[in-house]
């Protein structure tokens, strides 16, 4: 296939990949239509960069490498653009996303453009070296590989989410057996008894426990739940604000929400579907790998004669 056709095919494949990755869900970002328009146009530029680079390199135009690196550097600004846009909305949110959630969203958008560039380049390369059909196959394989690498875990995979009663005991508000806060107004106490929903999140394993330990992760869950259920509060009603409190003895987390729509099942589903933030997931896996590393280190020391500073079999110099 000639270079012009390969570039066109790579461009179309890259645009298609961006469209498939551009979806709006209950988190409402990107919004329609301006968010879609911005990311579609940026997807076209990313696709063109990837598709054009391959023929240039095949012709020995090594300056294309510099061009490609400059383009990739420009797409790093996507992350900053998303971060700034979401941070600008934080002050007006009744339930903020939190800085960790914002950074996670921004990182995802940046990564998607790199996938688009590689899909376009792989499609163009396959079309030139083999055939248009093989080019599309190459592009599809790269796209699926990228989708697997960027798959987002959900809270429900490592945490058991169960309904729990909201109990008002005197001035104390509890979800199950976990204390949330104290409220003195009788009117607020009665309203909480009538309208509040609760859930208990129990980690299934060490990774789930460390994920729930992240304050940013808990704030992200509250934002997602509030975005679909709504909240019965204004800026001057802190007792109606969603909260997530952790039991430090067991690692369980109690979620307290006073929603506009009192739907217990929907609350549980939103909590299960909340994404695990990379910062929380990375911390959990680091802890797990660190523990395994220490265990192997101690085992190795025991095999060679204990913790003698000189090493050696039996602790003797050799």
Tab-separated table of C-alpha atoms in Angstrom:
chain	number	residue	atom	x	y	z
A	1	UNK	CA	0.000	0.000	0.000
A	2	UNK	CA	1.319	3.465	-0.862
A	3	UNK	CA	2.257	5.905	1.865
A	4	UNK	CA	-0.727	8.171	1.316
A	5	UNK	CA	-3.206	5.340	1.739
A	6	UNK	CA	-1.367	4.000	4.783
A	7	UNK	CA	-1.399	7.424	6.431
A	8	UNK	CA	-5.122	7.759	5.744
A	9	UNK	CA	-5.852	4.298	7.140
A	10	UNK	CA	-3.747	4.973	10.239
A	11	UNK	CA	-5.522	8.288	10.733
A	12	UNK	CA	-8.942	6.636	10.584
A	13	UNK	CA	-7.865	3.827	12.929
A	14	UNK	CA	-6.533	6.325	15.468
A	15	UNK	CA	-9.703	8.412	15.340
A	16	UNK	CA	-11.821	5.275	15.791
A	17	UNK	CA	-9.705	4.268	18.792
A	18	UNK	CA	-10.239	7.695	20.374
A	19	UNK	CA	-13.994	7.515	19.770
A	20	UNK	CA	-14.160	4.088	21.406
A	21	UNK	CA	-12.301	5.412	24.448
A	22	UNK	CA	-14.384	8.596	24.616
A	23	UNK	CA	-17.405	7.798	26.699
A	24	UNK	CA	-19.441	9.676	29.264
A	25	UNK	CA	-20.752	7.854	32.322
A	26	UNK	CA	-22.248	8.714	35.686
A	27	UNK	CA	-19.132	10.734	36.557
A	28	UNK	CA	-20.211	13.169	33.814
A	29	UNK	CA	-16.790	13.874	32.387
A	30	UNK	CA	-16.187	14.793	29.634
A	31	UNK	CA	-19.438	16.640	29.321
A	32	UNK	CA	-21.389	16.973	26.097
A	33	UNK	CA	-20.778	18.632	23.675
A	34	UNK	CA	-17.722	20.781	24.408
A	35	UNK	CA	-15.694	18.094	26.143
A	36	UNK	CA	-16.375	15.665	23.309
A	37	UNK	CA	-15.379	18.225	20.674
A	38	UNK	CA	-12.093	19.076	22.380
A	39	UNK	CA	-11.010	15.475	22.787
A	40	UNK	CA	-12.108	14.428	19.304
A	41	UNK	CA	-10.024	17.174	17.702
A	42	UNK	CA	-7.046	16.302	19.876
A	43	UNK	CA	-7.558	12.671	18.873
A	44	UNK	CA	-7.303	13.648	15.197
A	45	UNK	CA	-3.973	15.393	15.821
A	46	UNK	CA	-2.646	12.401	17.780
A	47	UNK	CA	-3.714	9.994	15.017
A	48	UNK	CA	-2.072	12.111	12.332
A	49	UNK	CA	1.173	12.292	14.299
A	50	UNK	CA	1.321	8.521	14.686
A	51	UNK	CA	0.367	7.739	11.079
A	52	UNK	CA	2.803	10.220	9.484
A	53	UNK	CA	5.787	9.188	11.592
A	54	UNK	CA	5.982	5.620	10.211
A	55	UNK	CA	6.477	6.466	6.487
A	56	UNK	CA	8.981	9.153	7.461
A	57	UNK	CA	11.061	6.685	9.449
A	58	UNK	CA	10.870	4.071	6.688
A	59	UNK	CA	12.289	6.659	4.280
A	60	UNK	CA	15.176	7.362	6.631
A	61	UNK	CA	13.929	10.788	7.672
A	62	UNK	CA	15.315	10.635	11.192
A	63	UNK	CA	14.199	14.165	11.908
A	64	UNK	CA	10.777	12.532	12.242
A	65	UNK	CA	11.950	11.158	15.582
A	66	UNK	CA	12.450	14.697	16.846
A	67	UNK	CA	9.049	15.672	15.487
A	68	UNK	CA	7.433	12.675	17.151
A	69	UNK	CA	9.034	13.456	20.517
A	70	UNK	CA	7.884	17.071	20.299
A	71	UNK	CA	4.336	15.939	19.577
A	72	UNK	CA	4.411	13.485	22.477
A	73	UNK	CA	5.642	16.262	24.760
A	74	UNK	CA	2.739	18.453	23.684
A	75	UNK	CA	0.272	15.766	24.660
A	76	UNK	CA	1.664	15.863	28.173
A	77	UNK	CA	-0.133	19.200	28.451
A	78	UNK	CA	-3.434	17.281	28.185
A	79	UNK	CA	-2.854	16.079	31.716
A	80	UNK	CA	-2.377	19.618	32.978
A	81	UNK	CA	-5.435	20.834	31.072
A	82	UNK	CA	-7.693	18.197	32.618
A	83	UNK	CA	-6.236	18.785	36.066
A	84	UNK	CA	-6.781	22.551	35.888
A	85	UNK	CA	-10.321	22.184	34.523
A	86	UNK	CA	-11.410	19.844	37.297
A	87	UNK	CA	-9.684	21.823	40.048
A	88	UNK	CA	-11.542	24.927	38.897
A	89	UNK	CA	-14.823	23.110	39.622
A	90	UNK	CA	-13.862	21.866	43.093
A	91	UNK	CA	-14.942	24.949	45.037
A	92	UNK	CA	-18.476	24.735	43.653
A	93	UNK	CA	-18.894	20.999	44.314
A	94	UNK	CA	-20.951	20.020	47.356
A	95	UNK	CA	-18.993	16.759	47.390
A	96	UNK	CA	-15.540	17.423	45.882
A	97	UNK	CA	-13.634	14.832	43.881
A	98	UNK	CA	-10.411	15.367	45.813
A	99	UNK	CA	-6.908	15.925	44.458
A	100	UNK	CA	-6.081	12.208	44.082
A	101	UNK	CA	-9.200	11.538	41.992
A	102	UNK	CA	-8.498	14.567	39.802
A	103	UNK	CA	-4.925	13.435	39.223
A	104	UNK	CA	-6.165	9.944	38.359
A	105	UNK	CA	-8.618	11.302	35.766
A	106	UNK	CA	-5.956	13.560	34.235
A	107	UNK	CA	-3.493	10.673	33.981
A	108	UNK	CA	-6.079	8.494	32.230
A	109	UNK	CA	-6.761	11.133	29.579
A	110	UNK	CA	-3.049	11.571	28.868
A	111	UNK	CA	-2.553	7.823	28.498
A	112	UNK	CA	-5.418	7.515	26.023
A	113	UNK	CA	-3.712	9.851	23.567
A	114	UNK	CA	-0.521	7.804	23.655
A	115	UNK	CA	-2.599	4.730	22.850
A	116	UNK	CA	-4.136	6.591	19.897
A	117	UNK	CA	-0.669	7.500	18.570
A	118	UNK	CA	0.565	3.904	18.789
A	119	UNK	CA	-2.631	2.500	17.217
A	120	UNK	CA	-2.295	4.868	14.245
A	121	UNK	CA	1.405	4.048	13.839
A	122	UNK	CA	0.830	0.273	14.046
A	123	UNK	CA	-1.979	0.452	11.490
A	124	UNK	CA	0.129	2.467	9.046
A	125	UNK	CA	3.102	0.118	9.474
A	126	UNK	CA	0.986	-2.992	8.894
A	127	UNK	CA	-0.637	-1.454	5.817
A	128	UNK	CA	2.731	-0.563	4.284
A	129	UNK	CA	4.540	-3.812	5.072
A	130	UNK	CA	1.661	-6.254	4.563
A	131	UNK	CA	-1.794	-5.114	3.482
A	132	UNK	CA	-4.582	-2.758	4.599
A	133	UNK	CA	-6.317	-5.676	6.315
A	134	UNK	CA	-3.178	-6.582	8.261
A	135	UNK	CA	-2.772	-2.933	9.167
A	136	UNK	CA	-6.216	-2.939	10.739
A	137	UNK	CA	-5.364	-6.174	12.549
A	138	UNK	CA	-2.172	-4.618	13.937
A	139	UNK	CA	-4.113	-1.573	15.073
A	140	UNK	CA	-6.808	-3.694	16.733
A	141	UNK	CA	-4.208	-5.776	18.588
A	142	UNK	CA	-2.463	-2.656	19.882
A	143	UNK	CA	-5.795	-1.156	20.925
A	144	UNK	CA	-6.794	-4.277	22.874
A	145	UNK	CA	-3.360	-4.425	24.472
A	146	UNK	CA	-3.714	-0.802	25.562
A	147	UNK	CA	-7.207	-1.446	26.903
A	148	UNK	CA	-5.908	-4.336	29.015
A	149	UNK	CA	-3.003	-2.301	30.383
A	150	UNK	CA	-5.225	0.644	31.285
A	151	UNK	CA	-8.102	-1.375	32.717
A	152	UNK	CA	-9.436	0.252	35.877
A	153	UNK	CA	-10.078	-1.931	38.906
A	154	UNK	CA	-13.241	-1.281	40.893
A	155	UNK	CA	-13.785	-1.252	44.633
A	156	UNK	CA	-16.099	-4.270	44.407
A	157	UNK	CA	-13.197	-6.497	43.273
A	158	UNK	CA	-11.279	-6.247	46.548
A	159	UNK	CA	-13.911	-4.973	49.005
A	160	UNK	CA	-17.213	-6.435	50.214
A	161	UNK	CA	-19.926	-3.740	50.161
A	162	UNK	CA	-22.970	-4.347	52.378
A	163	UNK	CA	-25.922	-2.271	53.555
A	164	UNK	CA	-25.819	-1.090	57.166
A	165	UNK	CA	-28.364	0.776	59.313
A	166	UNK	CA	-27.816	4.412	60.270
A	167	UNK	CA	-28.320	4.605	64.038
A	168	UNK	CA	-28.884	7.791	66.042
A	169	UNK	CA	-27.980	7.033	69.648
A	170	UNK	CA	-28.394	10.157	71.751
A	171	UNK	CA	-26.372	12.759	69.874
A	172	UNK	CA	-24.114	10.167	68.207
A	173	UNK	CA	-24.644	8.994	64.634
A	174	UNK	CA	-23.338	5.533	63.759
A	175	UNK	CA	-23.362	3.334	60.684
A	176	UNK	CA	-23.570	-0.189	62.009
A	177	UNK	CA	-21.128	-0.152	64.903
A	178	UNK	CA	-18.837	2.575	63.497
A	179	UNK	CA	-19.119	6.103	64.900
A	180	UNK	CA	-19.545	8.848	62.281
A	181	UNK	CA	-20.133	12.156	64.129
A	182	UNK	CA	-22.276	13.863	66.757
A	183	UNK	CA	-25.298	16.075	66.040
A	184	UNK	CA	-27.203	18.027	68.676
A	185	UNK	CA	-30.254	19.386	66.837
A	186	UNK	CA	-33.319	17.196	67.341
A	187	UNK	CA	-34.647	18.202	63.928
A	188	UNK	CA	-31.445	17.039	62.246
A	189	UNK	CA	-31.480	13.797	64.231
A	190	UNK	CA	-35.009	12.986	63.084
A	191	UNK	CA	-34.171	13.845	59.484
A	192	UNK	CA	-31.118	11.589	59.574
A	193	UNK	CA	-33.192	8.723	60.991
A	194	UNK	CA	-35.695	9.131	58.169
A	195	UNK	CA	-33.504	9.833	55.135
A	196	UNK	CA	-29.920	8.638	55.725
A	197	UNK	CA	-28.386	5.562	54.094
A	198	UNK	CA	-25.382	3.600	55.275
A	199	UNK	CA	-22.980	0.968	54.015
A	200	UNK	CA	-20.086	-0.992	55.472
A	201	UNK	CA	-17.069	-1.742	53.273
A	202	UNK	CA	-15.104	-4.777	54.439
A	203	UNK	CA	-11.766	-5.538	52.722
A	204	UNK	CA	-11.494	-9.022	51.236
A	205	UNK	CA	-7.693	-9.049	51.442
A	206	UNK	CA	-4.670	-6.926	52.329
A	207	UNK	CA	-4.900	-5.018	49.062
A	208	UNK	CA	-8.496	-4.047	49.777
A	209	UNK	CA	-7.591	-2.967	53.299
A	210	UNK	CA	-4.768	-0.712	52.135
A	211	UNK	CA	-6.947	0.709	49.360
A	212	UNK	CA	-9.600	1.740	51.871
A	213	UNK	CA	-6.893	3.336	54.019
A	214	UNK	CA	-6.419	6.022	51.346
A	215	UNK	CA	-8.291	9.217	52.189
A	216	UNK	CA	-8.340	10.158	48.504
A	217	UNK	CA	-9.943	6.811	47.628
A	218	UNK	CA	-12.709	7.310	50.176
A	219	UNK	CA	-13.379	10.830	48.898
A	220	UNK	CA	-13.613	9.511	45.328
A	221	UNK	CA	-16.219	6.946	46.409
A	222	UNK	CA	-18.292	9.633	48.134
A	223	UNK	CA	-18.170	11.859	45.058
A	224	UNK	CA	-19.305	9.071	42.741
A	225	UNK	CA	-22.155	8.103	45.056
A	226	UNK	CA	-23.290	11.714	45.450
A	227	UNK	CA	-23.083	12.392	41.710
A	228	UNK	CA	-25.827	9.847	40.993
A	229	UNK	CA	-27.855	9.849	44.236
A	230	UNK	CA	-27.649	13.564	44.952
A	231	UNK	CA	-27.196	15.059	48.422
A	232	UNK	CA	-29.713	16.750	50.715
A	233	UNK	CA	-27.456	19.516	51.897
A	234	UNK	CA	-26.231	23.005	51.203
A	235	UNK	CA	-22.976	24.645	52.155
A	236	UNK	CA	-24.272	25.380	55.675
A	237	UNK	CA	-25.514	21.835	56.481
A	238	UNK	CA	-22.367	19.866	57.378
A	239	UNK	CA	-24.363	17.171	59.200
A	240	UNK	CA	-25.895	16.105	55.869
A	241	UNK	CA	-22.568	15.869	54.031
A	242	UNK	CA	-21.542	12.355	52.893
A	243	UNK	CA	-18.806	10.870	55.049
A	244	UNK	CA	-16.614	7.788	55.086
A	245	UNK	CA	-15.068	6.819	58.415
A	246	UNK	CA	-12.559	4.025	58.925
A	247	UNK	CA	-12.434	1.625	61.824
A	248	UNK	CA	-8.701	1.531	62.511
A	249	UNK	CA	-8.964	-1.785	64.362
A	250	UNK	CA	-10.520	-3.793	61.530
A	251	UNK	CA	-9.853	-1.689	58.416
A	252	UNK	CA	-13.573	-1.515	57.632
A	253	UNK	CA	-15.053	1.730	56.311
A	254	UNK	CA	-18.531	3.063	57.076
A	255	UNK	CA	-20.188	5.242	54.429
A	256	UNK	CA	-22.882	7.719	55.465
A	257	UNK	CA	-25.041	9.514	52.871
A	258	UNK	CA	-28.209	11.609	53.041
A	259	UNK	CA	-29.286	11.365	49.374
A	260	UNK	CA	-31.982	13.058	47.353
A	261	UNK	CA	-33.131	9.632	46.154
A	262	UNK	CA	-33.235	7.096	48.989
A	263	UNK	CA	-32.182	3.985	47.087
A	264	UNK	CA	-30.053	1.586	49.121
A	265	UNK	CA	-29.354	-0.736	46.206
A	266	UNK	CA	-28.127	2.106	44.010
A	267	UNK	CA	-25.791	3.330	46.744
A	268	UNK	CA	-24.229	-0.118	47.072
A	269	UNK	CA	-23.835	-0.397	43.296
A	270	UNK	CA	-22.148	3.012	43.032
A	271	UNK	CA	-19.710	2.101	45.787
A	272	UNK	CA	-18.870	-1.222	44.113
A	273	UNK	CA	-18.309	0.498	40.762
A	274	UNK	CA	-16.093	3.263	42.141
A	275	UNK	CA	-12.665	3.080	40.469
A	276	UNK	CA	-9.600	2.164	42.486
A	277	UNK	CA	-7.245	5.135	42.218
A	278	UNK	CA	-3.736	4.427	40.995
A	279	UNK	CA	-2.245	6.095	44.057
A	280	UNK	CA	-4.226	3.823	46.400
A	281	UNK	CA	-3.642	0.712	44.294
A	282	UNK	CA	0.068	1.397	43.959
A	283	UNK	CA	0.433	1.867	47.708
A	284	UNK	CA	-1.334	-1.434	48.407
A	285	UNK	CA	0.833	-3.378	45.978
A	286	UNK	CA	3.996	-1.732	47.262
A	287	UNK	CA	3.122	-2.820	50.788
A	288	UNK	CA	2.469	-6.367	49.576
A	289	UNK	CA	5.702	-6.568	47.564
A	290	UNK	CA	7.653	-5.055	50.434
A	291	UNK	CA	6.334	-7.712	52.788
A	292	UNK	CA	7.253	-10.494	50.355
A	293	UNK	CA	10.708	-8.994	49.896
A	294	UNK	CA	11.340	-8.883	53.636
A	295	UNK	CA	10.157	-12.472	54.011
A	296	UNK	CA	12.591	-13.693	51.347
A	297	UNK	CA	15.387	-11.610	52.837
A	298	UNK	CA	14.903	-13.145	56.282
A	299	UNK	CA	14.673	-16.620	54.766
A	300	UNK	CA	17.947	-16.044	52.944
A	301	UNK	CA	19.677	-14.880	56.096
A	302	UNK	CA	18.481	-17.943	57.982
A	303	UNK	CA	19.855	-20.228	55.262
A	304	UNK	CA	23.352	-18.713	55.458
A	305	UNK	CA	23.677	-18.720	59.223
A	306	UNK	CA	21.535	-15.997	60.734
A	307	UNK	CA	22.057	-12.263	60.867
A	308	UNK	CA	25.828	-12.228	61.394
A	309	UNK	CA	27.201	-9.051	59.767
A	310	UNK	CA	29.904	-10.992	57.956
A	311	UNK	CA	27.462	-13.352	56.165
A	312	UNK	CA	29.325	-16.687	55.862
A	313	UNK	CA	28.108	-20.200	56.577
A	314	UNK	CA	27.489	-20.693	60.271
A	315	UNK	CA	28.379	-17.051	60.887
A	316	UNK	CA	32.121	-17.782	60.388
A	317	UNK	CA	34.562	-15.801	58.276
A	318	UNK	CA	35.439	-17.490	55.007
